[in-house]
XYZ file of C-alpha atoms in Angstrom:
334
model
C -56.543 -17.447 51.515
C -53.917 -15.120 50.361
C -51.359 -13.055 51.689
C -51.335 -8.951 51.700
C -49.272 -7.790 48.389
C -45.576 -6.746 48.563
C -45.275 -4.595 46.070
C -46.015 -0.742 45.463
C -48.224 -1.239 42.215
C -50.112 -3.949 43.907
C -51.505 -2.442 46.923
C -55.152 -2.753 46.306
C -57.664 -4.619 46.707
C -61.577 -4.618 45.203
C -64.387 -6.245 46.796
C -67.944 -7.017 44.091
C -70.935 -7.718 46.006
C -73.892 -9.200 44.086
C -77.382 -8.314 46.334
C -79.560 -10.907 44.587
C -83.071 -11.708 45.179
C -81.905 -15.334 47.324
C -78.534 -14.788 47.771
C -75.811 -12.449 48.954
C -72.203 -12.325 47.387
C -69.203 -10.651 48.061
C -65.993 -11.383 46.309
C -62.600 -9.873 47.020
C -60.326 -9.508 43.871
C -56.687 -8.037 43.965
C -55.630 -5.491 41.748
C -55.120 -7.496 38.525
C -58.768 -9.086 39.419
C -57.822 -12.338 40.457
C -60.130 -14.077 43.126
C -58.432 -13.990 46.416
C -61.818 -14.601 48.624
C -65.848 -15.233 48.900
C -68.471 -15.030 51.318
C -72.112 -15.542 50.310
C -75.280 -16.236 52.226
C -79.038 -15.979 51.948
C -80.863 -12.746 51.479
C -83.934 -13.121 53.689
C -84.966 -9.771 52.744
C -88.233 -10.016 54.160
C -86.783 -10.015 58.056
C -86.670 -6.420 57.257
C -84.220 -3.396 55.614
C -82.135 -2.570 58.576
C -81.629 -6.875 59.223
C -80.353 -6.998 55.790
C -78.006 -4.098 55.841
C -76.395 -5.862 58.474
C -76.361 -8.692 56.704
C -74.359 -7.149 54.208
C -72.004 -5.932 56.058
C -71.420 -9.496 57.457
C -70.987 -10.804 54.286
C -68.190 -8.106 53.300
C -66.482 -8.971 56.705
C -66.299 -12.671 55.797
C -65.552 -12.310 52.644
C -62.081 -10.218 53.875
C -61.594 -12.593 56.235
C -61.928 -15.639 53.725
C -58.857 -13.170 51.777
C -56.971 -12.466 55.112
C -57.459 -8.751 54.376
C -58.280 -5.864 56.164
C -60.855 -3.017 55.446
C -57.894 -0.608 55.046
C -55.828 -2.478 52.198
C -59.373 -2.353 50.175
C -59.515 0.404 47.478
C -63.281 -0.222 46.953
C -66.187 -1.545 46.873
C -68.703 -2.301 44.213
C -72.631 -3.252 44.788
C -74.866 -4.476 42.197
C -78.528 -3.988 43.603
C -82.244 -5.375 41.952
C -84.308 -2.232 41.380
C -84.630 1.007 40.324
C -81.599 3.069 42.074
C -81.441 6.797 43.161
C -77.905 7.054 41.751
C -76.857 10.484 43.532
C -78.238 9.225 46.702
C -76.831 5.845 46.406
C -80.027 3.992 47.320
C -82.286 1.195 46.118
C -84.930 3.239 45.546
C -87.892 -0.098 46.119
C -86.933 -3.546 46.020
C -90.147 -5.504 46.087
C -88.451 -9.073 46.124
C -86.662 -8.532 49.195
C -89.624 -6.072 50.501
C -87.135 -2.989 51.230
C -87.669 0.843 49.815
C -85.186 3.780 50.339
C -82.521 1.637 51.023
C -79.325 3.592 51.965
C -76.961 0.670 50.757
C -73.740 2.450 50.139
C -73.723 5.184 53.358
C -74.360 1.912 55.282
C -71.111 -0.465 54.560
C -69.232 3.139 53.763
C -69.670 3.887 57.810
C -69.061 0.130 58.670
C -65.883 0.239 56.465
C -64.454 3.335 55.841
C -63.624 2.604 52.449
C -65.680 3.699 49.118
C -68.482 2.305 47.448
C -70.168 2.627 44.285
C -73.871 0.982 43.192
C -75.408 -0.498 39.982
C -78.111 -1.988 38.907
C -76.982 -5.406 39.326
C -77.643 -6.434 35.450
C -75.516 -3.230 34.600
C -72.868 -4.608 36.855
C -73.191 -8.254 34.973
C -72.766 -6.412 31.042
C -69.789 -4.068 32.538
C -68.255 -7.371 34.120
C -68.771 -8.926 30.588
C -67.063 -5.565 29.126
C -64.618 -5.729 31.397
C -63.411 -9.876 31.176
C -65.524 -11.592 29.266
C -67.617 -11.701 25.778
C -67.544 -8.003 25.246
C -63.834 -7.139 25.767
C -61.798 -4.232 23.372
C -65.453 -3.475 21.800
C -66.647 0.477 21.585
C -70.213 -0.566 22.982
C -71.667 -3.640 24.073
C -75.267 -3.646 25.183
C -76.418 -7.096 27.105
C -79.608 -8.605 26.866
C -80.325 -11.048 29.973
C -83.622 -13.181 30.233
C -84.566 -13.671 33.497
C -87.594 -13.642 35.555
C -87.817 -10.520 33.954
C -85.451 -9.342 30.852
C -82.743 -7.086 31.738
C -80.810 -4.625 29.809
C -77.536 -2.499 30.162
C -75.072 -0.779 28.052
C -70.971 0.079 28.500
C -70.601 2.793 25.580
C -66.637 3.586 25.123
C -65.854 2.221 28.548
C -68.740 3.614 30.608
C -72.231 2.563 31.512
C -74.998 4.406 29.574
C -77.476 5.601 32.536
C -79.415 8.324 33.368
C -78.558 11.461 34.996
C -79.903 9.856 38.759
C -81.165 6.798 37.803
C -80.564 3.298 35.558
C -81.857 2.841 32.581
C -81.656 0.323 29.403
C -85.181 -1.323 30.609
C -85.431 -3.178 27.535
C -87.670 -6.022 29.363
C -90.206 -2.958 28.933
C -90.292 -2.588 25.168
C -93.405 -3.402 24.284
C -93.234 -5.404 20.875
C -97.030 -6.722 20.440
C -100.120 -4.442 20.288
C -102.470 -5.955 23.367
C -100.569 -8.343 24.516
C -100.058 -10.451 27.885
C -98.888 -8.392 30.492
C -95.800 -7.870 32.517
C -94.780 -7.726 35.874
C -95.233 -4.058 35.798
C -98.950 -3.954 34.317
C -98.117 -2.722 30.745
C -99.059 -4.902 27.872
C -97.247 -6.279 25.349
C -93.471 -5.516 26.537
C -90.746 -8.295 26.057
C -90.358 -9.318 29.413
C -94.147 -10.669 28.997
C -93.693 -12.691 26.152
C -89.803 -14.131 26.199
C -89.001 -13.482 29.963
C -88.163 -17.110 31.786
C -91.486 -17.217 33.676
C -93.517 -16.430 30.336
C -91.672 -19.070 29.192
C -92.590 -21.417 32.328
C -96.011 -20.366 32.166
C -96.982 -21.587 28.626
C -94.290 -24.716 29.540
C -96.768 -25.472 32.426
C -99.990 -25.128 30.507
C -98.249 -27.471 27.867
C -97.774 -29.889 30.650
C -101.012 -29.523 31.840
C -102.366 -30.124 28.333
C -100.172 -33.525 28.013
C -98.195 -31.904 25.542
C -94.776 -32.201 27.330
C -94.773 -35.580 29.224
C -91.469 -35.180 29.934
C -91.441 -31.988 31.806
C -94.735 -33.072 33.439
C -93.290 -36.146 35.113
C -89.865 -34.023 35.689
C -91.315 -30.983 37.067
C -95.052 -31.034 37.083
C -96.988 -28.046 36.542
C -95.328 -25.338 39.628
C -94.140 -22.858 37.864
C -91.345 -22.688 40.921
C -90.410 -25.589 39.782
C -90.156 -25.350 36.122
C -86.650 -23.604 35.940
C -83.792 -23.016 33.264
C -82.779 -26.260 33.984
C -85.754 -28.323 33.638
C -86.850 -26.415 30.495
C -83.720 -27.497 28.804
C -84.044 -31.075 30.350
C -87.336 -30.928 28.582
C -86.123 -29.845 25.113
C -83.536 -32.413 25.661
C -85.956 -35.402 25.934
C -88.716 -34.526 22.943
C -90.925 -32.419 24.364
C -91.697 -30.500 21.135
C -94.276 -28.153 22.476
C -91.747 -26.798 24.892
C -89.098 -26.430 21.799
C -92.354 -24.038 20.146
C -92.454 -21.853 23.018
C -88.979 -21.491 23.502
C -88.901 -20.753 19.777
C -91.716 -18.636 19.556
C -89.997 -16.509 22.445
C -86.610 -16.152 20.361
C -88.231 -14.724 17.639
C -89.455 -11.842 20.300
C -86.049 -11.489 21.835
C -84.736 -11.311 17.808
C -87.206 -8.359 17.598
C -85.008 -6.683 20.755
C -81.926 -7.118 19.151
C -83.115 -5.534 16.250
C -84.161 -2.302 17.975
C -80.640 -1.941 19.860
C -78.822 -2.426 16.534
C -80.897 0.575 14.783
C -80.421 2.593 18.065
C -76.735 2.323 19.091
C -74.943 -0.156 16.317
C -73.408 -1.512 19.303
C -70.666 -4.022 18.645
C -71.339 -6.610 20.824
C -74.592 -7.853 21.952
C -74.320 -10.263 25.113
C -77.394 -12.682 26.005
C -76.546 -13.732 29.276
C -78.684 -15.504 32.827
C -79.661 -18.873 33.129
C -82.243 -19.388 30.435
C -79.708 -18.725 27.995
C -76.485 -20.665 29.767
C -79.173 -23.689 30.176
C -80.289 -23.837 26.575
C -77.214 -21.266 24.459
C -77.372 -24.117 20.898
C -81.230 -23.739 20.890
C -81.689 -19.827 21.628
C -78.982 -18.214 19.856
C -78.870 -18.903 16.353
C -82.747 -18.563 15.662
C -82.167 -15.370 17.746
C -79.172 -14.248 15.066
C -81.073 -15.716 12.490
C -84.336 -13.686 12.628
C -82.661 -11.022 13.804
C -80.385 -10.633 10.232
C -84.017 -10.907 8.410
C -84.665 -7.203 9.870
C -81.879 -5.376 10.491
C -81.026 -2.657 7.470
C -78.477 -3.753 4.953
C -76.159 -0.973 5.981
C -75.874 -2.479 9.926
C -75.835 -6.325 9.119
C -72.186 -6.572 9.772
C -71.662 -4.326 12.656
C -72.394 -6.695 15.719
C -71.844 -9.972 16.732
C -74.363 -11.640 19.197
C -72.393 -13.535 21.714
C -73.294 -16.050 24.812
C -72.300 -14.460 28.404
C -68.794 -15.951 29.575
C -68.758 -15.024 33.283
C -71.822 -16.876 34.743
C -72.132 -15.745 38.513
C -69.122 -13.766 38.730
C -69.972 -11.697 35.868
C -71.956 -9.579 38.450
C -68.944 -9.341 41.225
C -66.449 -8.498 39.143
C -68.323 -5.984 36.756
C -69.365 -4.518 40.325
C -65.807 -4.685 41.499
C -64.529 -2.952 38.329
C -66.756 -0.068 38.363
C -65.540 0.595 41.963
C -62.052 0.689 40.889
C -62.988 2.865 37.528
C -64.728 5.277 40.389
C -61.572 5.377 42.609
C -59.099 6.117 39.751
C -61.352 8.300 38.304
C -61.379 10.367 41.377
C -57.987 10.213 41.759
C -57.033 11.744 38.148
């Protein structure tokens, strides 16, 4: 797909691999980041850990092969990874979607490869990719905000993701902002991710339907909540199903209440709300977002962050991953 570089301050190249919950993606970038070759297939997480590292390293493989590369013109490789992640170990430390614990991700493709490799939460890889070449370029610290299944968080402060000493942080889909209320994936009551997350959202869609309240998404996508996706939510709004409209609405109002709590905590200067929900539906969510959000910030931060829509899509992952691998590799080289 392309041919090796020729010249002395082009001589690298970066490979981001997304580890999603369905799907596997590896994309190879040269050294000014432009796409030079993909691979991506299913996850199938559940045919067991030691299936799916091999997996992954047959992704990587096709990926270089879709470049017309070879493992030793790569500089590095970045992984972003669902889950909580033992950072010194470089492990997913329990990924319960794809059924895999202690997961020794990077000491597997590093022995395959021979070249170095650096993990991330995979919604930290997204913001840094956003950082990095998208919505949250030249800014001093952009946090990201990205509905989901669940609600993810991360933060690049002055060029570096904000994490803990062995482990990721930024959980913001764990805030709890209502006293007693539903609860999340994680048992605790209350938290954002149970009241604006895309399957809180789905849920109350699919009781609507149920009720007769939203004919439209009814007869579009019935009452499964697998079914009722970013896409058919929007289709919904989009064809007058008002009830739908209130909870997507009512669920701004708690992400508002999230935005609100970064900006008195870091005063970042970019806030990115990125994922599907928000690509699907961006002229509904974000201005009663920013608009309920201004009614509670303090006077003396109103004017110190923009909220802005994601710009990468799917490759804001790979290339944020990508990035941090080459940030590692220079970084070791100083």
């Amino acid at each position: 797909m392309s041919q090796p570089p020729t010249t002395e301050t082009d001589d690298r190249y970066w490979i981001g691999f997304d580890l999603g919950g369905t799907k596997m993606l590896a994309t190879v970038f040269d050294n000014q980041f432009k796409k030079v070759g993909r691979a991506r297939k299913k996850t199938k997480g559940r045919d067991g850990m030691k299936a799916g590292l091999l997996r992954i390293n047959t992704v990587i493989q096709d990926a270089m092969d879709n470049a017309d590369i070879s493992a030793d013109q790569v500089g590095g490789l970045g992984i972003g990874c669902p889950g909580p992640l033992d950072l010194k170990k470089r492990q997913i430390r329990t990924a319960p979607n794809l059924g895999w614990d202690d997961v020794p991700v990077a000491d597997s493709i590093e022995k395959e490869f021979k070249f170095p490799v650096t993990i991330a939460n995979d919604v930290d890889a997204g913001v840094f990719g956003e950082y990095k070449f998208g919505a949250g370029q030249d800014a001093r610290c952009v946090f990201g905000i990205f509905p989901g299944t669940g609600i993810g968080g991360g933060c690049v402060y002055e060029g570096r993701l904000f994490r803990g000493a062995n482990c990721t942080c930024m959980e913001i889909g764990h805030i709890p902002v209502m006293a007693a209320g539903p609860l999340d994936g994680a048992g605790n009551a209350g938290t954002l991710e149970s009241l604006a997350s895309r399957l809180s959202i789905a849920s109350d869609a699919a009781q609507a339907a149920y009720r007769g309240q939203a004919p439209h998404l009814l007869s579009n996508a019935g009452t499964d909540l697998s079914e009722i996706r970013s896409g058919a939510l929007a289709d919904s709004v989009q064809n007058g199903d008002r009830a739908v409209l209130d909870i997507i609405e009512h669920a701004c109002h708690h992400l508002a209440l999230s935005v609100v709590t970064v900006v008195h905590l870091l005063a970042p200067d970019v806030i990115v709300f990125g994922g599907g929900l928000i690509e699907a539906m961006p002229e509904y969510m974000l201005p009663i977002i920013e608009k309920e959000a201004r009614k509670r910030v303090l006077p003396s931060l109103q004017n110190v962050y923009e909220i802005k829509e994601a710009k990468l899509g799917d490759d804001a992952g790979v290339m944020g991953a990508a990035a941090l691998a080459k940030q590692m590799v220079d970084s070791s080289d100083c």
